[in-house]
Amino acid sequence: MMDNNGDTHDRQSADLNAELAALRRKLDRAETATRAAESLLEEKSSALYQANRELHQNKERLERLVFERTAALNDKIMELESLRDRLRHDRDSALAESANKSMMFAKLSHEIRTPLNGVIGTLNMLADSELGTTQEQILGTALKSCDLLRYVLNDAIDLAKLEQGLVPLETAPFDLYAMADEIADFWRASGLGSGQSLTVRTDPAIGHLVVGDAGRLRQILNNLVSNAVKYGGDGGIELASRVIRQDDAAITLALSVTDHGETIPPGEREELFQAYRRGTVKGDQGVGSGAGLGLAICRELSDLMQARIGCAPANGGGNRFTLEITLDKGDARRPVAPPAATDRPKGGTLKRPGTGKRPRILVVEDVATNQLVMEHYLRKLGCRVDLAANGLEGVEAVQDRSYDVIMMDIAMPIMDGLQATKVIKSLGGEKSAIPIIGVSAHVSQEDQQRMHDAGMVDCLPKPIDRQRLEHILAAIIEAGNSGQDRSGAAAPEQDPDQNIGQNIGQNIGQNIDQNTSQTPSAHDEQTAHTPSPGLMKSGISLDDDSAIADLLAAHFKADMAAAMAQARAALEQRDASELLSGLHKLKGLTGSFDHPAYPDVAGLHDLVKEQGLDVPDADIAGLLDRL
């Protein structure tokens, strides 16, 4: 029994030991797992800590980078805003400078053209009078100098406008054949040197009218021919056109002018197209004659028309200037022969077609000197002439009588030329159909457009070119497009040369009666028949043509007296508008006759125009006293 209990006890102890051993093994495994878990946890915690630390560091770096980039971006924005402000300021300054330059050139054009008109007009009048051989030579030199001055002035203004982008292109069909022939006829008649000839060679493949700016293309070709005449020496000059390629819509042409003068060195060919650059080739007026603007204008115009211009040696010596240009084709075929030209000789008498009557012209002009010049030119063409001193008088004259053509000045007192033209066009009937030609020193594209919009059919720039005047009038009158004299019985025909200045003389007499009512002093009596120093300086002498010279002297004296009286009265009445009008007349008179007081008068006029009556009275009165 006891043995059984012992065995049981032993088994129980063994079982217990076994359970203890199992528990111990489980505990060991648990401890091992715990240690492993703790180790893993510690490892993961360390890794997490390290990752968190790195994340924090990255965050700090990112924040610093964002801050730096934001600061840099803000700096860049401020820099760009500053640059934008500078560019805007520079742009505004450039636009203002461009506008000032345009105003300056417009003013320069007017200020030079107006007195130049008086000089050229009076010189041309002298050319029609009896002169000795020496006087004719001197007069010819003076006229050539005036023409050169006019060309240089026009070139300088054209170049300035081109550089500022102020020259728009016109688009219209034209006949290239006819243009080439007209250019050649002009230079053959008046411009070729001794021993020179000009031939035209036109590609017969040019079968259509072309579309483009005929005036600007003519300007380029004229400048190239002028260059050839100056520097081509003796021999032939060729104006040629050649088709490079064409299709149904457009044609590409090579228009060239070739001379046989001294070949231009390669290094100078491109420089010739820069403003005020002149080559070393000797021309008829010496090395580098001219202002150096003609070819620069050609380059600017060619760029404007998306063309190319260049210079190359000609075969056999000389130079070939070539313009490559693409033009659209017109709808109509080129006529086989140009229209028949009038058989009236150049400088002959203008007559209405069919009736043979001399045309009647109304000249509306406020400056007596310009009236005299225009009247002289028109009467030399056989025209009957009436005069009006402002737009209002012009309108009244049209209401009283019919005219073939009206020559209308633009800047006039009381009513300007544009206003007068609009009034005449509103009269209706035959009166509104009278062709009106604008006459002005301001002949920009914008000015011409305003004249056209007012109803004028053409524009004649000052100084007056007699050939252009004759051409415009002939185109209107001899084509039957003038305002015929429909007012009833025709006025008696008179010899036009007998009445030169008659109308103006009556106006002068009225001005003298109105403005010289006081008894003249001894000094006035002694100088009553003596032209002013400015008149003598302009080359007009009593010995040349006493009638014309006396008339001009009377014009100058009477108009100066009237203008000074107007300015004095306006100063006393504090009338700024009338004062400016009087100073404007004085400015035109002194400028036309090269009076020594012209710079002072012009300066005072501009000052009053800007400041009005704020200009000290003493300055104005002092200048009037000196005059």
PDB file of N, CA, C and O in Angstrom, residues 33-55:
ATOM      1  N   ALA A  33      11.460  35.928 -26.153  1.00  0.00           N
ATOM      2  CA  ALA A  33      10.607  36.718 -27.051  1.00  0.00           C
ATOM      3  C   ALA A  33      10.493  38.144 -26.561  1.00  0.00           C
ATOM      4  O   ALA A  33      10.491  39.097 -27.366  1.00  0.00           O
ATOM      5  N   THR A  34      10.383  38.280 -25.229  1.00  0.00           N
ATOM      6  CA  THR A  34      10.275  39.638 -24.680  1.00  0.00           C
ATOM      7  C   THR A  34      11.529  40.441 -24.987  1.00  0.00           C
ATOM      8  O   THR A  34      11.466  41.611 -25.360  1.00  0.00           O
ATOM      9  N   ARG A  35      12.696  39.745 -24.739  1.00  0.00           N
ATOM     10  CA  ARG A  35      13.945  40.443 -25.031  1.00  0.00           C
ATOM     11  C   ARG A  35      14.021  40.797 -26.528  1.00  0.00           C
ATOM     12  O   ARG A  35      14.480  41.878 -26.908  1.00  0.00           O
ATOM     13  N   ALA A  36      13.608  39.839 -27.352  1.00  0.00           N
ATOM     14  CA  ALA A  36      13.646  40.120 -28.793  1.00  0.00           C
ATOM     15  C   ALA A  36      12.704  41.281 -29.149  1.00  0.00           C
ATOM     16  O   ALA A  36      13.034  42.150 -29.951  1.00  0.00           O
ATOM     17  N   ALA A  37      11.502  41.224 -28.504  1.00  0.00           N
ATOM     18  CA  ALA A  37      10.544  42.306 -28.778  1.00  0.00           C
ATOM     19  C   ALA A  37      11.076  43.640 -28.297  1.00  0.00           C
ATOM     20  O   ALA A  37      10.928  44.678 -28.973  1.00  0.00           O
ATOM     21  N   GLU A  38      11.678  43.570 -27.087  1.00  0.00           N
ATOM     22  CA  GLU A  38      12.244  44.820 -26.558  1.00  0.00           C
ATOM     23  C   GLU A  38      13.364  45.329 -27.453  1.00  0.00           C
ATOM     24  O   GLU A  38      13.480  46.539 -27.699  1.00  0.00           O
ATOM     25  N   SER A  39      14.186  44.346 -27.900  1.00  0.00           N
ATOM     26  CA  SER A  39      15.280  44.755 -28.797  1.00  0.00           C
ATOM     27  C   SER A  39      14.729  45.347 -30.101  1.00  0.00           C
ATOM     28  O   SER A  39      15.209  46.374 -30.604  1.00  0.00           O
ATOM     29  N   LEU A  40      13.689  44.655 -30.635  1.00  0.00           N
ATOM     30  CA  LEU A  40      13.080  45.149 -31.879  1.00  0.00           C
ATOM     31  C   LEU A  40      12.431  46.498 -31.649  1.00  0.00           C
ATOM     32  O   LEU A  40      12.551  47.425 -32.482  1.00  0.00           O
ATOM     33  N   LEU A  41      11.758  46.593 -30.486  1.00  0.00           N
ATOM     34  CA  LEU A  41      11.116  47.867 -30.178  1.00  0.00           C
ATOM     35  C   LEU A  41      12.138  48.974 -30.035  1.00  0.00           C
ATOM     36  O   LEU A  41      11.932  50.100 -30.516  1.00  0.00           O
ATOM     37  N   GLU A  42      13.213  48.611 -29.373  1.00  0.00           N
ATOM     38  CA  GLU A  42      14.273  49.609 -29.208  1.00  0.00           C
ATOM     39  C   GLU A  42      14.852  49.995 -30.550  1.00  0.00           C
ATOM     40  O   GLU A  42      15.123  51.180 -30.828  1.00  0.00           O
ATOM     41  N   GLU A  43      15.015  48.984 -31.399  1.00  0.00           N
ATOM     42  CA  GLU A  43      15.570  49.237 -32.735  1.00  0.00           C
ATOM     43  C   GLU A  43      14.619  50.100 -33.562  1.00  0.00           C
ATOM     44  O   GLU A  43      15.032  51.061 -34.212  1.00  0.00           O
ATOM     45  N   LYS A  44      13.311  49.737 -33.495  1.00  0.00           N
ATOM     46  CA  LYS A  44      12.331  50.498 -34.252  1.00  0.00           C
ATOM     47  C   LYS A  44      12.195  51.908 -33.699  1.00  0.00           C
ATOM     48  O   LYS A  44      12.031  52.871 -34.467  1.00  0.00           O
ATOM     49  N   SER A  45      12.243  51.981 -32.361  1.00  0.00           N
ATOM     50  CA  SER A  45      12.153  53.317 -31.751  1.00  0.00           C
ATOM     51  C   SER A  45      13.313  54.185 -32.194  1.00  0.00           C
ATOM     52  O   SER A  45      13.163  55.381 -32.483  1.00  0.00           O
ATOM     53  N   SER A  46      14.501  53.528 -32.213  1.00  0.00           N
ATOM     54  CA  SER A  46      15.684  54.279 -32.653  1.00  0.00           C
ATOM     55  C   SER A  46      15.534  54.720 -34.111  1.00  0.00           C
ATOM     56  O   SER A  46      15.852  55.857 -34.477  1.00  0.00           O
ATOM     57  N   ALA A  47      15.032  53.776 -34.927  1.00  0.00           N
ATOM     58  CA  ALA A  47      14.850  54.116 -36.344  1.00  0.00           C
ATOM     59  C   ALA A  47      13.802  55.211 -36.507  1.00  0.00           C
ATOM     60  O   ALA A  47      13.950  56.139 -37.307  1.00  0.00           O
ATOM     61  N   LEU A  48      12.705  55.063 -35.713  1.00  0.00           N
ATOM     62  CA  LEU A  48      11.664  56.078 -35.782  1.00  0.00           C
ATOM     63  C   LEU A  48      12.178  57.428 -35.331  1.00  0.00           C
ATOM     64  O   LEU A  48      11.873  58.467 -35.924  1.00  0.00           O
ATOM     65  N   TYR A  49      12.961  57.387 -34.289  1.00  0.00           N
ATOM     66  CA  TYR A  49      13.558  58.632 -33.790  1.00  0.00           C
ATOM     67  C   TYR A  49      14.454  59.259 -34.854  1.00  0.00           C
ATOM     68  O   TYR A  49      14.420  60.472 -35.093  1.00  0.00           O
ATOM     69  N   GLN A  50      15.276  58.364 -35.461  1.00  0.00           N
ATOM     70  CA  GLN A  50      16.180  58.870 -36.489  1.00  0.00           C
ATOM     71  C   GLN A  50      15.393  59.428 -37.668  1.00  0.00           C
ATOM     72  O   GLN A  50      15.726  60.486 -38.208  1.00  0.00           O
ATOM     73  N   ALA A  51      14.318  58.707 -38.050  1.00  0.00           N
ATOM     74  CA  ALA A  51      13.501  59.189 -39.177  1.00  0.00           C
ATOM     75  C   ALA A  51      12.816  60.501 -38.819  1.00  0.00           C
ATOM     76  O   ALA A  51      12.715  61.419 -39.645  1.00  0.00           O
ATOM     77  N   ASN A  52      12.315  60.571 -37.583  1.00  0.00           N
ATOM     78  CA  ASN A  52      11.675  61.807 -37.136  1.00  0.00           C
ATOM     79  C   ASN A  52      12.656  62.959 -37.107  1.00  0.00           C
ATOM     80  O   ASN A  52      12.325  64.094 -37.489  1.00  0.00           O
ATOM     81  N   ARG A  53      13.857  62.630 -36.693  1.00  0.00           N
ATOM     82  CA  ARG A  53      14.895  63.670 -36.654  1.00  0.00           C
ATOM     83  C   ARG A  53      15.225  64.140 -38.068  1.00  0.00           C
ATOM     84  O   ARG A  53      15.357  65.341 -38.328  1.00  0.00           O
ATOM     85  N   GLU A  54      15.391  63.150 -38.943  1.00  0.00           N
ATOM     86  CA  GLU A  54      15.683  63.520 -40.336  1.00  0.00           C
ATOM     87  C   GLU A  54      14.530  64.302 -40.940  1.00  0.00           C
ATOM     88  O   GLU A  54      14.735  65.247 -41.700  1.00  0.00           O
ATOM     89  N   LEU A  55      13.299  63.878 -40.613  1.00  0.00           N
ATOM     90  CA  LEU A  55      12.130  64.596 -41.130  1.00  0.00           C
ATOM     91  C   LEU A  55      12.121  66.026 -40.635  1.00  0.00           C
ATOM     92  O   LEU A  55      11.825  66.966 -41.385  1.00  0.00           O
TER      93      LEU A  55
END
